[in-house]
Coordinates of C-alpha atoms and ligand atoms in Angstrom, one line a residue:
X248 CA 0.5 0.9 0.0
X249 CA -0.4 -2.1 -2.2
X250 CA -1.4 -1.2 -5.8
X251 CA -4.5 -3.2 -6.9
X252 CA -5.0 -2.6 -10.6
X253 CA -8.6 -2.5 -11.7
X254 CA -9.4 -3.9 -15.1
X255 CA -12.4 -4.2 -17.4
X256 CA -14.4 -1.1 -16.7
X257 CA -12.5 1.7 -18.5
X258 CA -14.8 4.6 -19.2
X259 CA -15.5 5.7 -22.7
X260 CA -15.0 9.5 -23.2
X261 CA -18.8 9.7 -23.5
X262 CA -19.0 8.8 -19.9
X263 CA -17.2 11.9 -18.7
X264 CA -19.6 14.5 -17.1
X265 CA -19.8 17.4 -19.6
X266 CA -19.5 20.9 -18.2
X267 CA -22.9 22.0 -19.2
X268 CA -24.4 19.1 -17.2
X269 CA -22.5 20.2 -14.1
X270 CA -23.7 23.8 -14.6
X271 CA -27.3 22.6 -15.0
X272 CA -26.9 20.8 -11.7
X273 CA -25.7 24.0 -10.1
X274 CA -28.7 25.9 -11.4
X275 CA -30.9 23.2 -9.8
X276 CA -29.0 23.5 -6.5
X277 CA -29.6 27.2 -6.4
X278 CA -33.2 26.4 -5.7
X279 CA -32.2 24.6 -2.5
X280 CA -32.7 27.5 0.1
X281 CA -35.8 25.9 1.5
X282 CA -33.9 22.7 2.2
X283 CA -31.1 24.6 3.9
X284 CA -33.6 26.3 6.2
X285 CA -34.8 22.8 7.2
X286 CA -31.2 21.6 7.9
X287 CA -31.4 21.0 11.7
X288 CA -34.5 18.7 11.4
X289 CA -32.8 16.9 8.5
X290 CA -29.7 16.3 10.5
X291 CA -31.7 14.6 13.2
X292 CA -33.2 12.3 10.7
X293 CA -29.7 11.4 9.4
X294 CA -30.6 13.0 5.9
X295 CA -27.9 15.1 4.2
X296 CA -29.0 18.5 3.0
X297 CA -28.1 19.8 -0.5
X298 CA -25.2 22.1 -0.8
X299 CA -25.8 25.8 -0.7
X300 CA -25.6 27.7 -4.0
X301 CA -22.1 28.4 -4.9
X302 CA -19.8 29.4 -7.8
X303 CA -16.8 27.8 -9.5
X304 CA -13.5 29.5 -8.6
X305 CA -11.8 30.2 -11.9
X306 CA -8.3 30.4 -10.4
X307 CA -7.9 26.6 -10.6
X308 CA -8.3 25.5 -14.2
X309 CA -7.4 21.8 -14.4
X310 CA -6.1 21.6 -17.9
X311 CA -7.5 18.1 -18.2
X312 CA -10.8 16.5 -18.8
X313 CA -12.9 15.7 -15.7
X314 CA -12.7 12.1 -14.5
X315 CA -16.2 10.5 -14.9
X316 CA -18.1 10.8 -11.6
X317 CA -18.7 7.0 -11.5
X318 CA -14.9 6.3 -11.6
X319 CA -14.1 8.9 -9.0
X320 CA -16.7 7.5 -6.6
X321 CA -16.1 3.8 -7.0
X322 CA -12.2 3.7 -7.0
X323 CA -11.2 4.8 -3.6
X324 CA -8.6 4.5 -0.9
X325 CA -10.2 4.4 2.5
X326 CA -8.5 1.9 4.7
X327 CA -11.1 2.2 7.5
X328 CA -13.3 0.3 5.1
X329 CA -10.7 -2.1 3.8
X330 CA -7.3 -2.1 1.9
X331 CA -8.8 -2.4 -1.5
X332 CA -10.4 0.2 -3.9
X333 CA -14.1 -1.1 -3.9
X334 CA -15.2 0.3 -0.6
X335 CA -18.0 2.6 -1.8
X336 CA -20.9 0.2 -1.0
X337 CA -19.5 -0.4 2.6
X338 CA -18.8 3.3 3.1
X339 CA -22.5 4.1 2.2
X340 CA -23.3 2.7 5.7
X341 CA -21.4 5.5 7.3
X342 CA -24.0 8.1 8.7
X343 CA -22.9 11.7 7.6
X344 CA -25.5 13.4 9.9
X345 CA -25.4 14.4 12.6
X346 CA -21.7 15.1 12.3
X347 CA -19.3 17.4 14.3
X348 CA -15.9 18.7 13.6
X349 CA -13.9 19.7 16.6
X350 CA -11.1 22.3 16.2
X351 CA -9.0 22.6 19.4
X352 CA -5.5 22.9 20.7
X353 CA -3.5 26.1 20.4
X354 CA -6.3 28.4 19.2
X355 CA -8.0 31.4 20.7
X356 CA -11.5 30.1 20.0
X357 CA -11.7 26.3 20.2
X358 CA -15.0 25.1 18.9
X359 CA -17.0 22.0 18.0
X360 CA -19.0 22.7 14.8
X361 CA -22.1 21.0 13.7
X362 CA -21.3 20.3 10.0
X363 CA -24.2 22.2 8.7
X364 CA -23.5 25.2 10.9
X365 CA -19.9 25.1 9.5
X366 CA -21.1 25.0 5.9
X367 CA -23.3 28.0 6.6
X368 CA -20.4 29.9 8.2
X369 CA -17.8 29.2 5.5
X370 CA -17.3 30.8 2.0
X371 CA -18.3 27.8 -0.2
X372 CA -17.0 27.5 -3.8
X373 CA -16.2 24.9 -6.3
X374 CA -12.7 24.1 -7.5
X375 CA -11.8 21.6 -10.2
X376 CA -8.5 20.1 -9.1
X377 CA -6.2 17.2 -9.8
X378 CA -5.7 14.6 -7.1
X379 CA -2.4 12.5 -7.5
X380 CA -2.2 9.3 -5.3
X381 CA 1.2 8.2 -4.3
X382 CA 0.4 4.9 -6.0
X383 CA 0.6 6.8 -9.3
X384 CA -3.0 7.1 -10.3
X385 CA -4.7 10.5 -10.7
X386 CA -8.1 12.0 -11.1
X387 CA -9.6 15.4 -11.9
X388 CA -12.8 16.3 -10.1
X389 CA -15.0 19.3 -9.1
X390 CA -14.8 19.7 -5.3
X391 CA -17.1 22.0 -3.3
X392 CA -15.7 23.3 -0.1
X393 CA -14.0 26.2 1.7
X394 CA -10.4 27.3 2.2
X395 CA -8.8 25.8 5.3
X396 CA -7.5 29.3 6.0
X397 CA -11.1 30.5 6.4
X398 CA -11.6 28.0 9.2
X399 CA -8.3 29.0 10.8
X400 CA -9.4 32.7 10.7
X401 CA -12.4 31.7 12.8
X402 CA -10.5 29.8 15.5
X403 CA -7.5 32.0 15.5
X404 CA -4.3 29.9 16.0
X405 CA -2.0 31.3 18.8
X406 CA 1.6 32.5 18.0
X407 CA 3.0 29.1 19.3
X408 CA 1.0 27.1 16.8
X409 CA 3.2 25.3 14.2
X410 CA 1.2 22.2 13.0
X411 CA -2.4 21.0 12.4
X412 CA -3.2 17.4 13.1
X413 CA -6.3 15.9 11.1
X414 CA -8.1 13.1 12.7
X415 CA -10.6 10.8 10.9
X416 CA -13.7 9.3 12.5
X417 CA -13.4 5.8 14.0
X418 CA -16.8 4.1 13.7
X419 CA -16.2 0.3 14.3
X420 CA -19.8 -0.6 13.6
X421 CA -19.5 0.4 9.9
X422 CA -15.7 0.4 9.4
X423 CA -14.4 -3.2 9.0
X424 CA -10.9 -2.0 8.4
X425 CA -10.6 -0.9 12.0
X426 CA -10.4 -4.6 13.0
X427 CA -7.0 -4.7 11.2
X428 CA -5.4 -3.9 14.5
X429 CA -1.9 -3.7 13.1
X430 CA -2.7 -0.3 11.6
X431 CA -2.1 2.7 13.9
X432 CA -5.8 3.9 14.0
X433 CA -7.2 6.6 14.0
X434 CA -6.0 7.8 10.7
X435 CA -4.0 10.9 11.3
X436 CA -2.5 13.4 8.9
X437 CA -0.8 16.8 9.3
X438 CA 0.4 20.0 7.8
X439 CA 2.2 23.0 8.9
X440 CA 0.6 26.3 10.0
X441 CA 2.0 28.0 6.8
X442 CA 0.6 25.2 4.6
X443 CA -2.8 25.6 6.3
X444 CA -2.8 29.3 5.4
X445 CA -2.0 28.6 1.7
X446 CA -4.9 29.3 -0.7
X447 CA -4.6 25.8 -2.2
X448 CA -5.4 24.0 1.2
X449 CA -9.1 23.1 0.8
X450 CA -11.8 21.5 2.9
X451 CA -14.2 19.7 0.6
X452 CA -17.8 19.1 1.6
X453 CA -19.0 18.2 -1.9
X454 CA -18.1 16.5 -5.1
X455 CA -19.7 16.9 -8.5
X456 CA -22.2 19.3 -7.0
X457 CA -23.5 16.9 -4.4
X458 CA -22.7 16.5 -0.7
X459 CA -19.4 14.7 -0.4
X460 CA -20.1 10.9 -0.6
X461 CA -18.8 8.7 2.3
X462 CA -16.2 6.9 0.1
X463 CA -14.6 10.2 -0.9
X464 CA -14.4 11.4 2.7
X465 CA -17.8 12.9 3.4
X466 CA -19.1 14.8 5.1
X467 CA -15.9 16.8 5.4
X468 CA -12.2 16.1 4.5
X469 CA -9.1 18.1 3.8
X470 CA -7.3 18.3 0.5
X471 CA -3.7 19.4 -0.3
X472 CA -3.7 19.0 -4.1
X473 CA 0.0 19.6 -4.5
X474 CA 0.8 16.6 -2.2
X475 CA 0.3 12.9 -2.6
X476 CA -3.3 11.9 -1.8
X477 CA -2.5 10.1 1.4
X478 CA -1.9 13.5 3.1
X479 CA -5.6 14.4 2.5
X480 CA -7.5 12.9 5.4
X481 CA -11.1 11.9 5.0
X482 CA -14.3 12.1 7.2
X483 CA -12.6 14.3 9.7
X484 CA -13.8 14.7 13.3
X485 CA -11.0 16.7 14.8
X486 CA -8.4 19.3 13.8
X487 CA -5.8 20.0 16.6
X488 CA -3.5 22.9 16.4
X489 CA -0.2 22.1 18.1
X490 CA 3.5 23.0 18.6
X491 CA 5.0 19.5 17.9
X492 CA 5.0 17.8 14.6
X493 CA 2.1 15.2 14.7
X494 CA 2.8 11.5 14.2
X495 CA 0.9 10.5 10.9
X496 CA -0.8 7.2 9.9
X497 CA 1.4 6.2 6.9
X498 CA 4.5 7.8 8.4
X499 CA 4.1 5.6 11.4
X500 CA 3.6 2.5 9.3
X501 CA 6.6 3.1 6.9
X502 CA 8.4 6.4 7.3
X503 CA 10.9 5.8 4.5
X504 CA 8.0 5.6 1.9
X505 CA 5.4 8.0 3.3
X506 CA 7.2 11.1 4.8
X507 CA 5.7 14.2 6.4
X508 CA 5.9 16.5 3.4
X509 CA 5.1 14.1 0.5
X510 CA 5.0 16.9 -2.2
X511 CA 4.5 15.6 -5.7
X512 CA 7.7 15.5 -7.7
X513 CA 8.1 13.4 -10.9
X514 CA 11.9 13.2 -10.4
X515 CA 11.9 11.6 -6.9
X516 CA 10.8 8.0 -7.1
X517 CA 8.9 6.2 -4.4
X518 CA 11.3 3.6 -3.0
X519 CA 9.3 0.9 -4.8
X520 CA 8.2 2.6 -8.1
X521 CA 8.8 5.6 -10.3
X522 CA 6.7 8.7 -9.9
X523 CA 7.5 10.1 -13.5
X524 CA 4.1 9.3 -14.9
X525 CA 0.6 8.8 -13.6
X526 CA -2.5 6.8 -14.8
X527 CA -5.7 8.7 -15.2
X528 CA -8.5 6.6 -13.7
X529 CA -11.4 6.0 -16.0
X530 CA -9.3 6.2 -19.2
X531 CA -6.1 4.5 -18.1
X532 CA -4.2 7.0 -20.1
X533 CA -0.6 7.6 -18.9
X534 CA 0.5 11.2 -18.6
X535 CA 3.7 12.9 -17.2
X536 CA 3.5 13.8 -13.6
X537 CA 3.9 17.5 -12.9
X538 CA 6.1 19.1 -10.2
X539 CA 3.9 20.1 -7.2
X540 CA 1.1 18.3 -9.2
X541 CA 1.1 21.5 -11.3
X542 CA 0.4 23.9 -8.5
X543 CA 3.9 25.3 -8.0
X544 CA 2.8 28.9 -8.7
X545 CA 0.7 28.7 -5.5
X546 CA 2.8 26.6 -3.2
X547 CA 6.4 26.4 -4.1
X548 CA 7.4 29.4 -2.1
X549 CA 6.1 27.6 1.1
X550 CA 9.3 25.5 0.9
X551 CA 11.9 28.2 0.3
X552 CA 14.4 27.9 3.1
X553 CA 13.2 24.5 4.5
X554 CA 16.5 22.7 5.1
X555 CA 17.4 19.2 5.8
X556 CA 14.0 17.7 5.1
X557 CA 12.8 15.1 2.5
X558 CA 10.2 17.3 0.8
X559 CA 9.2 14.9 -1.9
X560 CA 8.7 11.5 -0.2
Ligands
MTE193 N1 -8.1 9.1 4.6 C1 -8.5 8.1 5.5 N2 -9.0 8.4 6.6 N3 -8.2 6.8 5.2 C2 -7.6 6.5 4.0 O1 -7.3 5.3 3.8 N4 -6.5 7.3 1.9 C3 -5.8 8.4 1.3 C4 -6.7 9.7 1.4 N5 -7.3 9.9 2.6 C5 -7.2 7.5 3.1 C6 -7.5 8.9 3.5 C7 -5.3 8.2 0.0 S1 -4.0 7.1 -0.1 C8 -5.8 8.8 -1.1 S2 -5.1 8.6 -2.6 C9 -7.0 9.6 -1.0 O2 -7.6 9.7 0.3 C10 -8.0 9.1 -2.0 O3 -9.1 10.0 -2.0 P1 -10.3 9.7 -3.0 O4 -10.9 8.3 -2.6 O5 -11.4 10.7 -2.8 O6 -9.8 9.7 -4.4

């Protein structure tokens, strides 16, 4: 991936969303039951309903200040809209309703979910998590979503299931990046069935208490916070449960730089740059990178006994 450094708009600390503002927003959201009841009609009109009331999961304390919302929503990697960071305006043209997510392959109950039905079915919560891009920038933001494991419990993977393949939408009318035909579209990412069952694997449908904006992967994405960000596919339309390890977007382009596992490790450099530190977007402060992005207590055991694999590239 090319690193484009942004200059000239570093946020002052005063721009960081304070916690009480977030909590007030949640209190406002708890009055949204009427809107939810009207969801089917809203979907037809293309409008995105407010998130249902939900609480913050205290198990995931970030230990860092939140990134300012403006920074996290205007500095994005989403190659379908272009290979630079300022794609938010173009991405706003992507309709988020109606939207369906198909879950198929080696499952007992294959289903195609309307996104609002899925949100109603899933246990929705907020998690404040660090996201570490392979390009060595990082952010800390409040995501709203549900555990990937809850979705798997619904569709019930068969005993032969080993991997999940995550497919991003391809909407040529609004995604100019798709014209870059040398990329292996659609964007595909993957994890193992054990990773999918881990409590840290999350499916965000919201950010900062609002429905997930298109540029951050709305209306639904996946998030593996202990892995480099490219593993966390955006704007998903399909999850296929399968026996073979899926080919991935970046792994197909450059396997020596973007491997299947891509777990964060400050001691294992990317072939072209060090991963020892990371730059916090918004403040540009440089801080040490943490092993497993700081989530080792939840995920390190997943990799015990995995032999002969490059776990950290
Ligand atoms: N998903 C799709 N479909 N296309 C992309 O280009 N970029 C990835 C990941 N998911 C990408 C994607 C990368 S490199 C990162 S770092 C994160 O999204 C960035 O997520 P954010 O914009 O919400 O910070």
